[in-house]
Amino acid sequence: MKRLAQFLIALLLPAQLLAATGQTLIIIGGQASEPPSSNYATFDTRNSEAVWDFDTTTSECLVWKLVMPRNYAGGGVTVYVHAALSSATSGTLGWLVSFERVSDSQQDIDSDGFASAQTVTAATVPGTSGHVSILNVAVSNGANMDSVAVGEAFRLKLCRDVANDNAAGDAELYMVEIKEQ
Amino acid sequence: MRFLRQFPALLAGAVLCLLAQAVPALLAEVLPEDARFAVWARFMSDGSATREEFKLTKDEIRAAVDGVDDYLESAKTGVDTAFPKPARDVLTPKQKARLVLDVARARWEVTQ
């Protein structure tokens, strides 16, 4: 009887309430990433917590292979990057985020097909080394997300925007969240 | 005070790069761009490895590298004359530079 009631309620609920609009789609740490062939961020630990070091002079990257969750409603997403700085307590930190759709017969995985990088605007770092800042970029659906659709595989590339930030030393990636707008 | 403790590391980096060029003068010539870049990148990398705090941007640290190298260029004759004879005549340029580094490290307690 209870299950029947739940079924009837689900039938009556608007689809938007069951979708992920405004909700978290994916949470990832560096451990789940695949390093690019060169200029990759490197594994490190801080107080026994895994972090990934992104250099300050060479733009280093990490890449994640993911599947867009079934509750994705097709909108734009916001990518949140959580990171601390190894030594800098002044200056700014910025990131570049890119999507690559790997859907059914759409992308030859012998080569990369990332859409244009989306800029996480460089912002002032915490005044205490070890504090994590959370920066984000809103990525509209369509070309900027390489048209990733629900249930499709895709890759997310995160690089430090060394040309536009000025914090000295490594940035230490802590976590990444993708939320639907 | 913190910068004073970091200054010998900058000095050491600049001197080591000069030595790497094997120019037969005490402190060689002013570093080329790629060598200054290498000193700058290594200094920040070393600081990251030890999580030594910098309240400086990377541009400000690069200016410090340039400033130290320019200073060494202007002071190289004076540094050489600081060596009394017979050390001035007997020590090679590399040995003199090593002695400068050893004294600087001891003065500012640089262990790395």
Tab-separated table of C-alpha atoms in Angstrom:
chain	number	residue	atom	x	y	z
A	1	MET	CA	0.000	0.000	0.000
A	2	LYS	CA	2.843	2.357	0.901
A	3	ARG	CA	4.618	1.619	-2.372
A	4	LEU	CA	1.435	2.252	-4.316
A	5	ALA	CA	1.106	5.629	-2.624
A	6	GLN	CA	4.707	6.495	-3.470
A	7	PHE	CA	4.129	5.480	-7.078
A	8	LEU	CA	1.042	7.671	-7.361
A	9	ILE	CA	2.882	10.628	-5.788
A	10	ALA	CA	5.751	10.203	-8.231
A	11	LEU	CA	3.285	10.222	-11.116
A	12	LEU	CA	1.805	13.482	-9.923
A	13	LEU	CA	5.107	15.285	-9.212
A	14	PRO	CA	6.402	17.667	-11.858
A	15	ALA	CA	9.429	16.267	-13.672
A	16	GLN	CA	11.538	19.224	-12.538
A	17	LEU	CA	11.241	18.127	-8.924
A	18	LEU	CA	12.746	14.748	-9.746
A	19	ALA	CA	15.514	16.201	-11.912
A	20	ALA	CA	18.831	17.563	-10.725
A	21	THR	CA	18.217	21.252	-11.340
A	22	GLY	CA	20.127	23.040	-8.601
A	23	GLN	CA	21.442	19.765	-7.260
A	24	THR	CA	24.850	18.145	-7.170
A	25	LEU	CA	25.510	15.824	-10.092
A	26	ILE	CA	29.043	14.626	-9.435
A	27	ILE	CA	31.646	14.907	-6.663
A	28	ILE	CA	35.184	13.843	-7.511
A	29	GLY	CA	38.633	13.886	-5.977
A	30	GLY	CA	41.948	13.687	-7.741
A	31	GLN	CA	42.298	9.973	-7.028
A	32	ALA	CA	39.668	9.217	-9.675
A	33	SER	CA	41.497	11.161	-12.360
A	34	GLU	CA	43.582	10.017	-15.309
A	35	PRO	CA	46.703	12.123	-15.833
A	36	PRO	CA	47.329	13.603	-19.266
A	37	SER	CA	50.474	12.442	-21.083
A	38	SER	CA	52.453	15.490	-19.975
A	39	ASN	CA	52.133	18.431	-17.604
A	40	TYR	CA	49.960	16.530	-15.174
A	41	ALA	CA	49.297	17.515	-11.579
A	42	THR	CA	51.133	15.343	-9.101
A	43	PHE	CA	49.945	13.431	-6.072
A	44	ASP	CA	50.791	14.815	-2.653
A	45	THR	CA	49.508	14.524	0.877
A	46	ARG	CA	48.803	17.167	3.469
A	47	ASN	CA	48.100	16.024	6.990
A	48	SER	CA	47.584	12.548	5.481
A	49	GLU	CA	44.915	13.899	3.120
A	50	ALA	CA	45.371	13.328	-0.592
A	51	VAL	CA	45.820	16.488	-2.639
A	52	TRP	CA	47.031	17.084	-6.198
A	53	ASP	CA	49.685	19.701	-6.802
A	54	PHE	CA	49.280	22.096	-9.743
A	55	ASP	CA	52.458	24.009	-10.545
A	56	THR	CA	52.562	27.803	-10.668
A	57	THR	CA	54.692	28.290	-13.789
A	58	THR	CA	53.645	25.310	-15.961
A	59	SER	CA	49.930	24.814	-16.527
A	60	GLU	CA	49.296	21.318	-15.203
A	61	CYS	CA	46.055	19.377	-15.602
A	62	LEU	CA	44.020	16.401	-14.453
A	63	VAL	CA	41.350	14.598	-16.477
A	64	TRP	CA	38.362	12.640	-15.171
A	65	LYS	CA	36.335	10.090	-17.131
A	66	LEU	CA	32.695	10.370	-16.011
A	67	VAL	CA	29.107	9.561	-16.954
A	68	MET	CA	26.442	12.253	-16.771
A	69	PRO	CA	23.989	11.038	-14.111
A	70	ARG	CA	20.478	9.939	-15.074
A	71	ASN	CA	18.910	12.748	-13.073
A	72	TYR	CA	20.649	15.409	-15.179
A	73	ALA	CA	17.929	17.599	-16.663
A	74	GLY	CA	19.948	18.956	-19.586
A	75	GLY	CA	20.799	22.405	-18.259
A	76	GLY	CA	24.058	24.201	-17.760
A	77	VAL	CA	26.306	23.196	-14.912
A	78	THR	CA	28.488	24.947	-12.376
A	79	VAL	CA	31.873	23.448	-11.665
A	80	TYR	CA	33.222	24.111	-8.170
A	81	VAL	CA	36.946	23.672	-7.581
A	82	HIS	CA	38.100	23.266	-3.977
A	83	ALA	CA	41.820	23.892	-3.498
A	84	ALA	CA	44.395	25.169	-1.041
A	85	LEU	CA	47.805	26.697	-1.707
A	86	SER	CA	51.021	24.995	-0.649
A	87	SER	CA	52.787	28.177	0.388
A	88	ALA	CA	51.066	31.295	-0.971
A	89	THR	CA	49.072	33.478	1.377
A	90	SER	CA	48.582	36.279	-1.124
A	91	GLY	CA	47.851	36.572	-4.814
A	92	THR	CA	45.180	34.910	-6.890
A	93	LEU	CA	44.321	31.414	-8.084
A	94	GLY	CA	42.501	30.550	-11.303
A	95	TRP	CA	41.489	27.445	-13.210
A	96	LEU	CA	40.445	26.286	-16.666
A	97	VAL	CA	37.700	23.695	-17.097
A	98	SER	CA	36.973	21.773	-20.314
A	99	PHE	CA	34.392	19.150	-21.294
A	100	GLU	CA	34.740	16.402	-23.883
A	101	ARG	CA	31.648	14.435	-24.848
A	102	VAL	CA	32.304	10.737	-25.457
A	103	SER	CA	28.858	9.590	-26.454
A	104	ASP	CA	27.767	6.741	-28.713
A	105	SER	CA	29.971	6.888	-31.848
A	106	GLN	CA	30.709	10.586	-31.360
A	107	GLN	CA	34.320	10.812	-30.269
A	108	ASP	CA	37.381	8.882	-31.454
A	109	ILE	CA	39.241	8.272	-28.232
A	110	ASP	CA	42.521	8.104	-30.157
A	111	SER	CA	42.510	11.887	-29.918
A	112	ASP	CA	41.224	14.622	-27.658
A	113	GLY	CA	38.103	16.593	-28.469
A	114	PHE	CA	37.697	18.996	-25.598
A	115	ALA	CA	35.459	22.012	-26.020
A	116	SER	CA	36.875	25.466	-25.381
A	117	ALA	CA	38.191	25.904	-21.876
A	118	GLN	CA	35.921	27.752	-19.468
A	119	THR	CA	37.696	30.142	-17.144
A	120	VAL	CA	37.322	30.003	-13.393
A	121	THR	CA	38.204	33.633	-12.787
A	122	ALA	CA	41.321	34.035	-10.687
A	123	ALA	CA	40.405	35.101	-7.162
A	124	THR	CA	42.340	36.017	-4.039
A	125	VAL	CA	43.691	33.015	-2.145
A	126	PRO	CA	43.041	32.450	1.568
A	127	GLY	CA	45.347	34.317	3.929
A	128	THR	CA	46.182	31.073	5.682
A	129	SER	CA	48.044	28.335	3.846
A	130	GLY	CA	45.975	25.206	4.300
A	131	HIS	CA	42.617	26.920	4.089
A	132	VAL	CA	40.615	25.680	1.110
A	133	SER	CA	39.032	28.160	-1.275
A	134	ILE	CA	36.055	27.227	-3.421
A	135	LEU	CA	36.007	28.842	-6.855
A	136	ASN	CA	33.469	28.147	-9.559
A	137	VAL	CA	32.516	28.692	-13.154
A	138	ALA	CA	29.072	28.467	-14.714
A	139	VAL	CA	29.188	26.461	-17.950
A	140	SER	CA	26.185	26.785	-20.219
A	141	ASN	CA	24.778	23.678	-21.869
A	142	GLY	CA	25.537	23.134	-25.531
A	143	ALA	CA	28.930	23.882	-27.055
A	144	ASN	CA	30.619	24.937	-23.832
A	145	MET	CA	29.815	21.522	-22.354
A	146	ASP	CA	30.574	19.822	-25.679
A	147	SER	CA	26.831	19.003	-25.674
A	148	VAL	CA	27.137	16.258	-23.074
A	149	ALA	CA	23.723	14.658	-22.535
A	150	VAL	CA	22.247	12.537	-19.787
A	151	GLY	CA	23.743	9.051	-19.575
A	152	GLU	CA	26.663	9.879	-21.831
A	153	ALA	CA	30.299	9.430	-20.956
A	154	PHE	CA	32.431	12.543	-20.933
A	155	ARG	CA	35.783	13.759	-19.755
A	156	LEU	CA	36.365	16.764	-17.566
A	157	LYS	CA	39.752	18.454	-17.756
A	158	LEU	CA	40.930	20.818	-15.039
A	159	CYS	CA	44.066	22.919	-15.511
A	160	ARG	CA	45.568	25.682	-13.444
A	161	ASP	CA	45.290	29.017	-15.246
A	162	VAL	CA	48.893	30.035	-14.644
A	163	ALA	CA	48.748	32.799	-17.239
A	164	ASN	CA	46.068	34.650	-15.303
A	165	ASP	CA	46.747	33.886	-11.660
A	166	ASN	CA	49.654	35.138	-9.592
A	167	ALA	CA	49.785	33.055	-6.415
A	168	ALA	CA	53.260	31.635	-5.874
A	169	GLY	CA	53.865	27.921	-5.479
A	170	ASP	CA	51.607	24.930	-5.948
A	171	ALA	CA	47.840	24.862	-5.773
A	172	GLU	CA	46.580	21.747	-4.022
A	173	LEU	CA	43.368	20.359	-5.463
A	174	TYR	CA	41.085	19.018	-2.770
A	175	MET	CA	37.761	18.244	-4.434
A	176	VAL	CA	35.625	19.070	-7.482
A	177	GLU	CA	31.851	19.296	-7.590
A	178	ILE	CA	29.613	19.533	-10.658
A	179	LYS	CA	26.179	20.950	-9.936
A	180	GLU	CA	23.336	21.503	-12.356
A	181	GLN	CA	22.270	25.139	-12.533
B	1	MET	CA	62.686	38.682	8.560
B	2	ARG	CA	61.161	35.746	6.692
B	3	PHE	CA	62.456	37.138	3.432
B	4	LEU	CA	65.936	37.421	4.928
B	5	ARG	CA	65.796	33.709	5.660
B	6	GLN	CA	64.685	32.999	2.095
B	7	PHE	CA	67.232	35.329	0.477
B	8	PRO	CA	70.143	32.839	0.670
B	9	ALA	CA	68.059	30.273	-1.198
B	10	LEU	CA	67.527	32.792	-3.982
B	11	LEU	CA	71.212	33.636	-3.869
B	12	ALA	CA	72.142	29.967	-3.991
B	13	GLY	CA	69.881	29.348	-6.953
B	14	ALA	CA	71.307	32.267	-8.861
B	15	VAL	CA	74.890	31.270	-8.113
B	16	LEU	CA	74.293	27.630	-9.011
B	17	CYS	CA	72.821	28.669	-12.338
B	18	LEU	CA	75.836	30.853	-12.972
B	19	LEU	CA	78.092	27.908	-12.202
B	20	ALA	CA	76.117	25.687	-14.521
B	21	GLN	CA	77.104	27.984	-17.348
B	22	ALA	CA	80.788	27.327	-16.563
B	23	VAL	CA	81.813	30.889	-17.317
B	24	PRO	CA	85.378	31.360	-16.019
B	25	ALA	CA	84.706	34.440	-13.924
B	26	LEU	CA	83.847	34.481	-10.240
B	27	LEU	CA	80.173	35.190	-10.683
B	28	ALA	CA	80.007	34.869	-14.467
B	29	GLU	CA	77.595	37.107	-16.305
B	30	VAL	CA	74.018	38.118	-15.643
B	31	LEU	CA	71.703	35.125	-16.038
B	32	PRO	CA	69.837	34.663	-19.309
B	33	GLU	CA	66.048	34.587	-19.194
B	34	ASP	CA	65.719	30.792	-19.131
B	35	ALA	CA	68.147	30.510	-16.199
B	36	ARG	CA	66.322	33.197	-14.221
B	37	PHE	CA	63.076	31.382	-14.991
B	38	ALA	CA	64.593	28.135	-13.688
B	39	VAL	CA	65.734	29.782	-10.444
B	40	TRP	CA	62.315	31.377	-9.998
B	41	ALA	CA	60.425	28.119	-10.648
B	42	ARG	CA	62.727	26.080	-8.404
B	43	PHE	CA	62.513	28.579	-5.566
B	44	MET	CA	58.708	28.410	-5.591
B	45	SER	CA	58.745	24.646	-6.021
B	46	ASP	CA	61.077	24.227	-3.048
B	47	GLY	CA	58.830	26.474	-0.971
B	48	SER	CA	55.804	24.381	-1.967
B	49	ALA	CA	57.575	21.159	-1.037
B	50	THR	CA	58.220	22.426	2.484
B	51	ARG	CA	54.964	24.425	2.636
B	52	GLU	CA	56.952	27.514	3.505
B	53	GLU	CA	54.537	30.437	3.475
B	54	PHE	CA	55.030	33.304	1.026
B	55	LYS	CA	52.996	36.466	1.297
B	56	LEU	CA	54.282	37.332	-2.163
B	57	THR	CA	52.905	36.815	-5.638
B	58	LYS	CA	54.895	34.946	-8.236
B	59	ASP	CA	55.565	38.250	-10.014
B	60	GLU	CA	57.033	39.681	-6.815
B	61	ILE	CA	59.236	36.614	-6.344
B	62	ARG	CA	60.393	36.870	-9.960
B	63	ALA	CA	61.334	40.511	-9.303
B	64	ALA	CA	63.376	39.316	-6.321
B	65	VAL	CA	65.228	36.813	-8.523
B	66	ASP	CA	65.987	39.539	-11.040
B	67	GLY	CA	67.074	41.882	-8.264
B	68	VAL	CA	69.449	39.354	-6.700
B	69	ASP	CA	70.979	38.481	-10.053
B	70	ASP	CA	71.408	42.143	-10.930
B	71	TYR	CA	73.008	42.721	-7.538
B	72	LEU	CA	75.450	39.847	-8.059
B	73	GLU	CA	76.356	41.294	-11.424
B	74	SER	CA	77.095	44.689	-9.913
B	75	ALA	CA	78.920	43.273	-6.884
B	76	LYS	CA	80.943	40.463	-8.440
B	77	THR	CA	84.226	42.370	-8.399
B	78	GLY	CA	83.755	43.302	-4.768
B	79	VAL	CA	82.960	39.709	-3.835
B	80	ASP	CA	86.136	38.547	-5.512
B	81	THR	CA	88.260	41.090	-3.652
B	82	ALA	CA	86.650	39.958	-0.405
B	83	PHE	CA	88.733	36.805	-0.736
B	84	PRO	CA	92.131	37.514	0.822
B	85	LYS	CA	95.223	36.222	-0.844
B	86	PRO	CA	96.256	33.494	-1.312
B	87	ALA	CA	92.631	32.202	-1.474
B	88	ARG	CA	91.760	34.750	-4.158
B	89	ASP	CA	94.449	33.369	-6.433
B	90	VAL	CA	94.204	29.685	-5.532
B	91	LEU	CA	90.479	28.940	-5.338
B	92	THR	CA	88.656	28.267	-8.587
B	93	PRO	CA	85.563	30.349	-9.419
B	94	LYS	CA	83.379	27.373	-8.504
B	95	GLN	CA	85.141	26.932	-5.144
B	96	LYS	CA	84.756	30.633	-4.385
B	97	ALA	CA	81.064	30.486	-5.194
B	98	ARG	CA	80.664	27.439	-2.972
B	99	LEU	CA	82.321	29.264	-0.114
B	100	VAL	CA	80.019	32.253	-0.619
B	101	LEU	CA	77.052	29.896	-0.489
B	102	ASP	CA	78.334	28.099	2.607
B	103	VAL	CA	78.794	31.381	4.462
B	104	ALA	CA	75.379	32.653	3.387
B	105	ARG	CA	73.713	29.394	4.412
B	106	ALA	CA	75.371	29.515	7.820
B	107	ARG	CA	74.500	33.189	8.375
B	108	TRP	CA	70.797	32.665	7.633
B	109	GLU	CA	70.569	29.065	8.859
B	110	VAL	CA	69.510	27.672	5.487
B	111	THR	CA	69.396	23.912	5.643
B	112	GLN	CA	68.060	22.982	2.216
